[in-house]
Amino acid sequence: MPITYDVIRQAACDLYGWSLKKVPDDTLDALAAARLTETNPTSQRTLDFMQAAARAAESEDRHACSDAGFPTYFVKIGTKLTLDGDIRRAFVDGFAELVDTIQPPILKFITHPLTMERSYKGKDMPIVSFDVIDGADYMEITCSPKALGSGRWADLKIFSYPKIAEIEAYFMECVLAAGSQHCPPVIIGMGIGGSFDHAAKMAKQATLRKIGSKHADPMIAEMEERLLVAVNKTGFGPMGTGGDTTALAVHVDYAHGHGFVPVAVCFNCWINRRTAVRIDNDGKVTRLE
Amino acid sequence: MNSAETEPLRLTLPLSVDVARSLKVGDMVLLDGEVTVTAGFVTHERMIAALAKGEPLPIDLRGQAFFHMGSNCREENGKWLPNYVNPTTSTRFNAFMPTLIRELGLTSVGGKGGMGAECVAALKEMGCVYFSMPGGASPLLSNGAEERLETGWDDLIEQFRLSRYRLNGFGPVTVAIDAHGNSLYEDLQQAAVSRLPDILKELEATRLASSTNSTR
C-alpha cells in the first residue's frame, strides 16, 4: 500500500500546528539545566518564565510565540516505499489547511521579498527539501517553522583554505553580530564545506539535531563543545539582557568540497520549534516528537 | 537591580516622565494601564509621514506608551479579547523611533532585542524607558493583556494596525534601556567585544589541548 497524498497533507498540517504549541522536550531539559547553572538573578527569572510559558503553551493549547513564522519541512524518503499522488502539492495543501483551521488563528507572515506584501501563501511556500534513505520503506518528515526574530541573523561566508581558527573566529563574529537579538538562549548550527547552498542546508539541519547529541566525528564534537563554552562567555544571556546562558547548544556539520570553503551559521530561538513524524508504507503515522 | 527573589515593581502606563526617569536598567516591572502596539514596518513609515504632514495619528500617542508587539484578538460580547500578544524585534524600527520618541514625547517604548544608539539618545532626551519583553513566552505574557480597546489604520493586516490595549499585570518586563542613556544591550555588546580576544585565545588553547589535536 502506498503512502498517499492525503496522509502527507494531514501530516504537513499536523506537524506545523504541533510545532507552534509545543517546545521540544530536549529544549525544555536544556532550559532546566541552564537554570541550575545560571548566576544572573534577572536571567534566572527569565529562564523560569520561559519554562512556565512553554508548559502553558502545551497544557493550554496556546501559541508559544505570536510569530508563527513560515513552515520548512525536511523530508527523507525511503527508497523502498511507494508514493501515490502529488506529494509536493500535499505540503502546500497541508499548510493551507492548517492556516484555515488552527485556533487561535495565525497572523499573516508569508512575505513577498520585494513588495513586502503579506499573506498566507506564496511562491515556493512552504519550503520543502527532499532526501532519500537507502533501503527504508518509510519516510520521515521534520517541520521547523522559521520566524523573523532568529531567522534574520544567519550568515554565510566563503573562505579559501581557512585554518580552523579562522572558521571559529568567523563563528564568533556571527554570534557577536546577532548579540541580544535572536531570542536567546539559542541553538546554533554551523555548516562547513560543500557548496554555497549545501553549507547553508547543513547549518539549518544541524540546528534540528537533539540537544545533548554529539557529532560522530570527534574533531567536530570537540569543536561543538568548545564553541558552546565560548558563546556562553559573551554574556548576552536569556533574552539578551545579560547572563551565562546565550546558547543551549552548538551543532556543527561538514562536507567535503573543493578548496573553497563556505561556512554558514544560523540560529534557532529558545522555543526551538521542531516536530517530526515517521510514515510507514502502510500509511501508519508515528509522531517522533 | 531586583534579584530573582524580589517582587517586580508595579507601574501604570502611561508613565510620567518623573516615573520613567526613576527607573534603572535591570529593574523588573509589572505593567497596568494602556499601551498602543504594532508590529508593522509600514505602520512606522505611515506614522512618520503623518507627523511630517502635521496629520493626527488614529490613536493619540502623545506622552503615551508604544510597544513593538504582534497581536491577535477574538470578539466576545462586544469586547475584543486577546488570543495572544508577543513582542517583535525593535531594531527593525531603528530608523523611525528617534523621531517618534521625540515628536510624540513617548515615555515608554518596548519590544525585544533593544534599539540603536540614536534611539537611546532620544530616550534620554525625552525621559523615556525601553522595556524588554520575553519573546516566545506568549501564553504567560498574554495573560497580562486584558482587552483591545481600539484599532487604527484598519486597512492594514491585524498585526500592523495601531492597537490600543488595556494591561493588567503585564510582564514582568525588564528595563533594558533607561531614561539616562544606559543601555543593557550596548553594555553587553561592548563587554562581549572586549572579551572576544580572550575567548579566541581560549578557543585556541582548547584546540591545541584537544584529543584530536587539530592544529590547522
XYZ file of N, CA and C in Angstrom, chain A residues 35 40-42 44-46 48-50 52-54 56-57 60 62-67 103-109 116 118 148-150 152-153 161-165 168-169 172-173 176-183 217-219 222-223 226-227 229-231 233-236 239-243 270-271, chain B residues 1-8 26 28 39 42 69-72 82-92 112-115 132-143 157-160 171-172 174 176 184-185 188-189 191-193 195-196 199-200 202-204 206-207 210-216:
444
model
N 19.085 26.736 33.912
C 18.606 27.454 35.104
C 19.451 27.094 36.338
N 23.080 34.888 36.979
C 22.490 36.230 36.929
C 21.022 36.165 37.396
N 20.661 36.902 38.457
C 19.306 36.805 39.011
C 18.193 37.140 38.011
N 18.394 38.185 37.190
C 17.379 38.534 36.194
C 17.214 37.391 35.201
N 17.906 34.224 35.747
C 17.250 33.090 36.405
C 15.740 33.246 36.271
N 15.295 34.471 36.525
C 13.864 34.739 36.453
C 13.336 34.573 35.029
N 14.115 35.036 34.060
C 13.708 34.898 32.658
C 13.614 33.424 32.266
N 13.015 30.919 34.259
C 11.811 30.392 34.922
C 10.562 30.736 34.099
N 10.510 31.993 33.664
C 9.359 32.485 32.906
C 9.221 31.714 31.588
N 10.352 31.487 30.923
C 10.346 30.744 29.653
C 9.810 29.325 29.854
N 7.908 28.168 32.285
C 6.486 28.199 32.642
C 5.629 28.503 31.412
N 6.117 29.413 30.551
C 5.371 29.757 29.329
C 5.299 28.554 28.394
N 6.400 27.805 28.295
C 6.422 26.613 27.421
C 5.438 25.568 27.934
N 2.772 26.168 29.704
C 1.414 26.696 29.482
C 1.002 26.533 28.020
N 1.923 26.740 27.093
C 1.605 26.600 25.665
C 1.087 25.191 25.392
N -2.268 24.385 27.741
C -3.446 25.203 27.434
C -3.700 25.311 25.932
N -1.946 26.707 23.475
C -1.777 28.095 23.016
C -0.468 28.228 22.235
N -0.394 29.264 21.418
C 0.834 29.508 20.653
C 1.954 29.942 21.593
N 3.131 29.338 21.422
C 4.287 29.757 22.223
C 4.709 31.170 21.838
N 4.572 31.497 20.552
C 5.010 32.807 20.048
C 3.951 33.336 19.097
N 3.790 34.655 19.055
C 2.816 35.222 18.114
C 3.318 35.095 16.680
N 4.625 34.999 16.508
C 5.197 34.854 15.177
C 5.220 33.379 14.804
N -6.749 27.182 15.698
C -7.331 28.140 16.646
C -6.389 28.328 17.826
N -6.116 29.545 18.272
C -6.497 30.764 17.575
C -5.777 30.886 16.235
N -6.281 31.770 15.377
C -5.687 31.888 14.039
C -4.236 32.368 14.108
N -3.466 32.037 13.081
C -2.122 32.610 12.991
C -2.181 33.886 12.154
N -1.210 34.732 12.345
C -1.163 36.006 11.630
C -0.528 35.806 10.249
N -0.686 36.812 9.401
C -0.130 36.714 8.045
C 1.380 36.986 8.075
N 2.151 35.958 7.860
C 3.600 36.134 7.922
C 4.321 35.838 6.610
N 7.032 43.170 -0.085
C 6.737 43.077 1.348
C 5.257 42.814 1.621
N 2.017 40.864 2.519
C 1.877 39.705 3.410
C 0.619 38.910 3.090
N 10.977 35.500 12.170
C 11.897 36.593 11.833
C 12.974 36.785 12.895
N 12.575 36.667 14.159
C 13.460 37.052 15.262
C 14.815 36.383 15.224
N 14.825 35.069 14.995
C 16.119 34.388 14.927
C 16.577 34.204 13.485
N 16.762 36.252 10.946
C 17.469 37.287 10.200
C 18.943 37.396 10.553
N 19.435 36.611 11.505
C 20.840 36.752 11.914
C 21.750 35.706 11.323
N 40.868 27.900 1.746
C 41.833 27.212 2.609
C 41.905 27.812 4.016
N 40.792 27.899 4.719
C 40.826 28.518 6.059
C 41.457 27.591 7.092
N 42.100 28.187 8.065
C 42.505 27.434 9.248
C 41.266 27.314 10.147
N 41.277 26.309 11.028
C 40.142 26.134 11.930
C 39.936 27.396 12.772
N 41.039 28.028 13.154
C 40.939 29.255 13.953
C 40.134 30.328 13.225
N 36.436 29.429 13.365
C 35.869 29.664 14.696
C 35.771 31.165 15.008
N 36.726 31.934 14.492
C 36.653 33.397 14.692
C 35.441 33.967 13.943
N 32.320 33.247 15.862
C 32.149 34.186 16.984
C 31.718 35.573 16.480
N 32.198 35.933 15.291
C 31.785 37.205 14.681
C 30.263 37.195 14.455
N 28.493 37.589 17.787
C 28.504 38.977 18.270
C 27.573 39.862 17.442
N 27.472 39.591 16.149
C 26.571 40.389 15.296
C 25.119 40.151 15.708
N 24.795 38.935 16.060
C 23.420 38.624 16.495
C 23.163 39.207 17.882
N 24.184 39.191 18.712
C 24.110 39.823 20.030
C 22.925 39.364 20.857
N 22.060 40.322 21.191
C 20.911 40.065 22.057
C 19.629 39.816 21.274
N 19.747 39.737 19.952
C 18.582 39.919 19.087
C 17.726 38.677 18.825
N 18.297 37.497 18.919
C 17.660 36.324 18.318
C 16.871 35.477 19.323
N 16.398 36.089 20.404
C 15.664 35.377 21.440
C 16.500 34.251 22.055
N 31.957 12.562 14.435
C 33.399 12.789 14.264
C 33.930 13.518 15.513
N 34.878 12.902 16.250
C 35.360 13.515 17.492
C 35.915 14.935 17.304
N 36.524 15.194 16.160
C 37.072 16.538 15.924
C 35.953 17.587 15.892
N 34.323 17.954 19.439
C 35.124 18.842 20.300
C 34.931 20.300 19.917
N 34.819 20.558 18.621
C 34.574 21.930 18.170
C 33.239 22.437 18.736
N 33.705 23.269 22.507
C 34.462 24.484 22.862
C 33.749 25.750 22.370
N 33.006 25.634 21.245
C 32.282 26.821 20.761
C 31.107 27.166 21.685
N 31.028 26.721 24.926
C 31.648 27.416 26.065
C 31.961 28.863 25.676
N 32.512 29.024 24.476
C 32.900 30.368 24.010
C 31.681 31.282 23.892
N 30.602 30.765 23.307
C 29.392 31.598 23.133
C 28.868 32.047 24.498
N 30.428 32.610 27.105
C 31.295 33.605 27.761
C 31.024 35.015 27.259
N 30.227 35.158 26.195
C 29.944 36.504 25.685
C 29.079 37.293 26.653
N 28.187 36.603 27.389
C 27.407 37.275 28.434
C 26.094 37.892 27.998
N 25.617 37.604 26.774
C 24.337 38.207 26.344
C 23.168 37.676 27.174
N 17.167 36.166 26.611
C 16.544 37.362 26.017
C 17.531 38.523 25.880
N 18.812 38.216 25.968
C 19.822 39.227 25.675
C 19.926 40.330 26.699
N 19.468 40.061 27.925
C 19.590 41.098 28.957
C 20.656 40.728 29.989
N 21.614 39.906 29.577
C 22.756 39.562 30.428
C 22.605 38.199 31.060
N 23.749 37.519 31.250
C 23.709 36.212 31.900
C 24.649 35.217 31.256
N 14.928 30.280 21.439
C 14.870 29.339 22.569
C 13.705 28.364 22.486
N 12.612 28.707 21.780
C 11.496 27.748 21.705
C 11.770 26.653 20.664
N 19.305 46.716 41.111
C 18.687 45.652 40.310
C 17.902 44.702 41.227
N 16.699 44.312 40.784
C 15.958 43.322 41.562
C 16.677 41.992 41.503
N 16.547 41.207 42.536
C 17.051 39.844 42.453
C 15.894 38.959 42.014
N 16.207 37.667 41.782
C 15.158 36.742 41.350
C 14.096 36.597 42.436
N 14.454 36.894 43.660
C 13.526 36.690 44.770
C 12.620 37.894 45.000
N 13.086 39.106 44.681
C 12.289 40.290 44.993
C 11.142 40.436 43.993
N 10.074 41.060 44.466
C 8.910 41.269 43.617
C 9.182 42.396 42.632
N 8.689 42.275 41.389
C 8.858 43.382 40.446
C 8.060 44.610 40.889
N 17.804 47.131 34.400
C 17.763 45.890 35.175
C 16.527 45.773 36.051
N 12.889 45.088 37.149
C 11.812 44.285 36.566
C 10.478 44.884 36.979
N 3.254 45.795 15.088
C 4.436 45.049 14.659
C 4.825 45.458 13.239
N 5.476 49.088 7.882
C 4.691 50.070 7.109
C 3.943 51.026 8.041
N 4.788 44.999 19.263
C 4.184 43.699 19.565
C 3.238 43.289 18.443
N 3.217 42.001 18.181
C 2.192 41.431 17.312
C 1.053 40.935 18.188
N -0.162 40.939 17.647
C -1.282 40.511 18.483
C -2.433 39.995 17.638
N -3.280 39.222 18.289
C -4.450 38.650 17.629
C -5.594 38.582 18.638
N -7.783 39.404 23.727
C -6.574 38.917 23.061
C -6.461 37.393 23.068
N -6.212 36.816 21.907
C -5.792 35.412 21.849
C -4.316 35.303 22.225
N -3.536 36.245 21.723
C -2.123 36.289 22.088
C -1.503 37.630 21.723
N -0.515 38.003 22.501
C 0.345 39.146 22.172
C 1.784 38.674 22.380
N 2.703 39.321 21.711
C 4.101 38.895 21.817
C 4.991 39.983 21.201
N 6.160 40.246 21.808
C 6.998 41.314 21.257
C 7.630 40.934 19.926
N 7.914 41.943 19.117
C 8.702 41.728 17.905
C 10.012 42.508 18.039
N 10.910 42.304 17.079
C 12.273 42.839 17.161
C 12.286 44.351 16.952
N 12.682 45.084 17.962
C 12.612 46.549 17.907
C 13.641 47.172 16.977
N 14.801 46.524 16.793
C 15.835 47.148 15.950
C 15.377 47.322 14.504
N 14.315 46.595 14.122
C 13.775 46.786 12.767
C 13.293 48.223 12.577
N 11.486 43.636 21.874
C 12.585 42.747 22.262
C 13.836 43.089 21.479
N 14.977 42.836 22.118
C 16.250 42.991 21.426
C 16.865 44.372 21.492
N 16.136 45.345 22.031
C 16.711 46.678 22.215
C 16.610 47.560 20.991
N 17.246 48.742 21.067
C 17.235 49.696 19.966
C 18.622 50.326 19.847
N 12.177 45.549 27.850
C 12.394 44.301 27.117
C 11.397 43.264 27.595
N 10.702 42.652 26.643
C 9.740 41.585 26.976
C 10.293 40.260 26.499
N 9.967 39.188 27.205
C 10.439 37.894 26.739
C 9.712 37.466 25.464
N 10.468 37.185 24.403
C 9.876 36.667 23.170
C 9.594 35.183 23.330
N 8.576 34.681 22.660
C 8.290 33.250 22.687
C 7.679 32.759 23.978
N 7.318 33.681 24.862
C 6.662 33.292 26.120
C 5.232 33.810 26.112
N 4.628 33.753 24.936
C 3.337 34.384 24.706
C 2.221 33.955 25.657
N 2.106 32.651 26.009
C 0.969 32.283 26.868
C 0.943 33.062 28.181
N 2.094 33.240 28.823
C 2.111 33.972 30.097
C 2.001 35.472 29.878
N 2.722 35.958 28.893
C 2.703 37.405 28.628
C 1.285 37.857 28.255
N 0.606 37.033 27.474
C -0.742 37.396 27.006
C -1.736 37.489 28.151
N -1.494 36.759 29.233
C -2.406 36.812 30.370
C -2.501 38.219 30.956
N -3.092 44.793 7.755
C -3.349 43.490 8.376
C -3.288 43.635 9.895
N -3.885 42.666 10.581
C -4.139 42.814 12.019
C -2.894 43.218 12.822
N -1.758 42.527 12.578
C -0.598 42.820 13.426
C 0.080 44.143 13.084
N -0.330 44.747 11.960
C 0.274 46.026 11.567
C -0.556 47.232 12.022
N 3.678 41.264 32.160
C 5.112 41.067 32.371
C 5.400 39.896 33.281
N 6.532 39.906 33.996
C 7.430 41.054 34.162
C 8.231 41.379 32.892
N 11.634 43.882 31.584
C 12.887 44.387 32.141
C 13.188 45.771 31.578
N 15.479 47.734 30.033
C 16.728 47.366 29.370
C 17.478 48.590 28.842
N 21.406 48.297 28.467
C 21.916 46.968 28.768
C 22.532 46.336 27.509
N 21.881 46.580 26.374
C 22.348 45.979 25.118
C 23.713 46.515 24.724
N 26.300 45.177 27.138
C 26.600 43.760 26.902
C 27.384 43.573 25.607
N 27.034 44.369 24.589
C 27.743 44.277 23.317
C 29.206 44.679 23.505
N 30.899 44.667 26.290
C 31.564 43.663 27.136
C 31.954 42.447 26.301
N 31.032 42.018 25.413
C 31.312 40.846 24.572
C 32.485 41.135 23.630
N 32.488 42.345 23.043
C 33.585 42.717 22.132
C 34.916 42.735 22.895
N 35.663 41.045 25.515
C 36.044 39.680 25.929
C 36.527 38.838 24.751
N 36.181 39.251 23.539
C 36.428 38.395 22.380
C 37.884 37.940 22.242
N 38.383 35.157 24.582
C 37.584 33.987 24.171
C 38.297 33.250 23.025
N 38.825 34.032 22.063
C 39.513 33.406 20.923
C 40.802 32.719 21.371
N 41.304 31.401 24.283
C 40.910 30.183 24.981
C 40.477 29.089 23.997
N 39.805 29.518 22.927
C 39.432 28.548 21.883
C 40.690 27.889 21.318
N 41.710 28.694 21.086
C 42.961 28.167 20.528
C 43.614 27.181 21.505
N 42.173 25.465 23.848
C 41.370 24.236 23.935
C 41.607 23.360 22.713
N 41.741 24.018 21.552
C 42.020 23.280 20.305
C 43.336 22.517 20.401
N 43.184 19.528 22.597
C 42.121 18.554 22.310
C 42.697 17.189 21.957
N 41.857 16.165 22.109
C 42.301 14.787 21.853
C 42.621 14.577 20.384
N 41.918 15.287 19.518
C 42.184 15.122 18.087
C 43.301 16.057 17.627
N 43.672 16.982 18.503
C 44.803 17.884 18.292
C 44.808 18.480 16.890
N 43.694 19.109 16.551
C 43.591 19.717 15.225
C 44.404 21.011 15.192
N 45.522 20.980 14.514
C 46.451 22.114 14.555
C 46.261 23.084 13.400
N 45.373 22.758 12.471
C 45.198 23.685 11.339
C 44.601 24.988 11.797
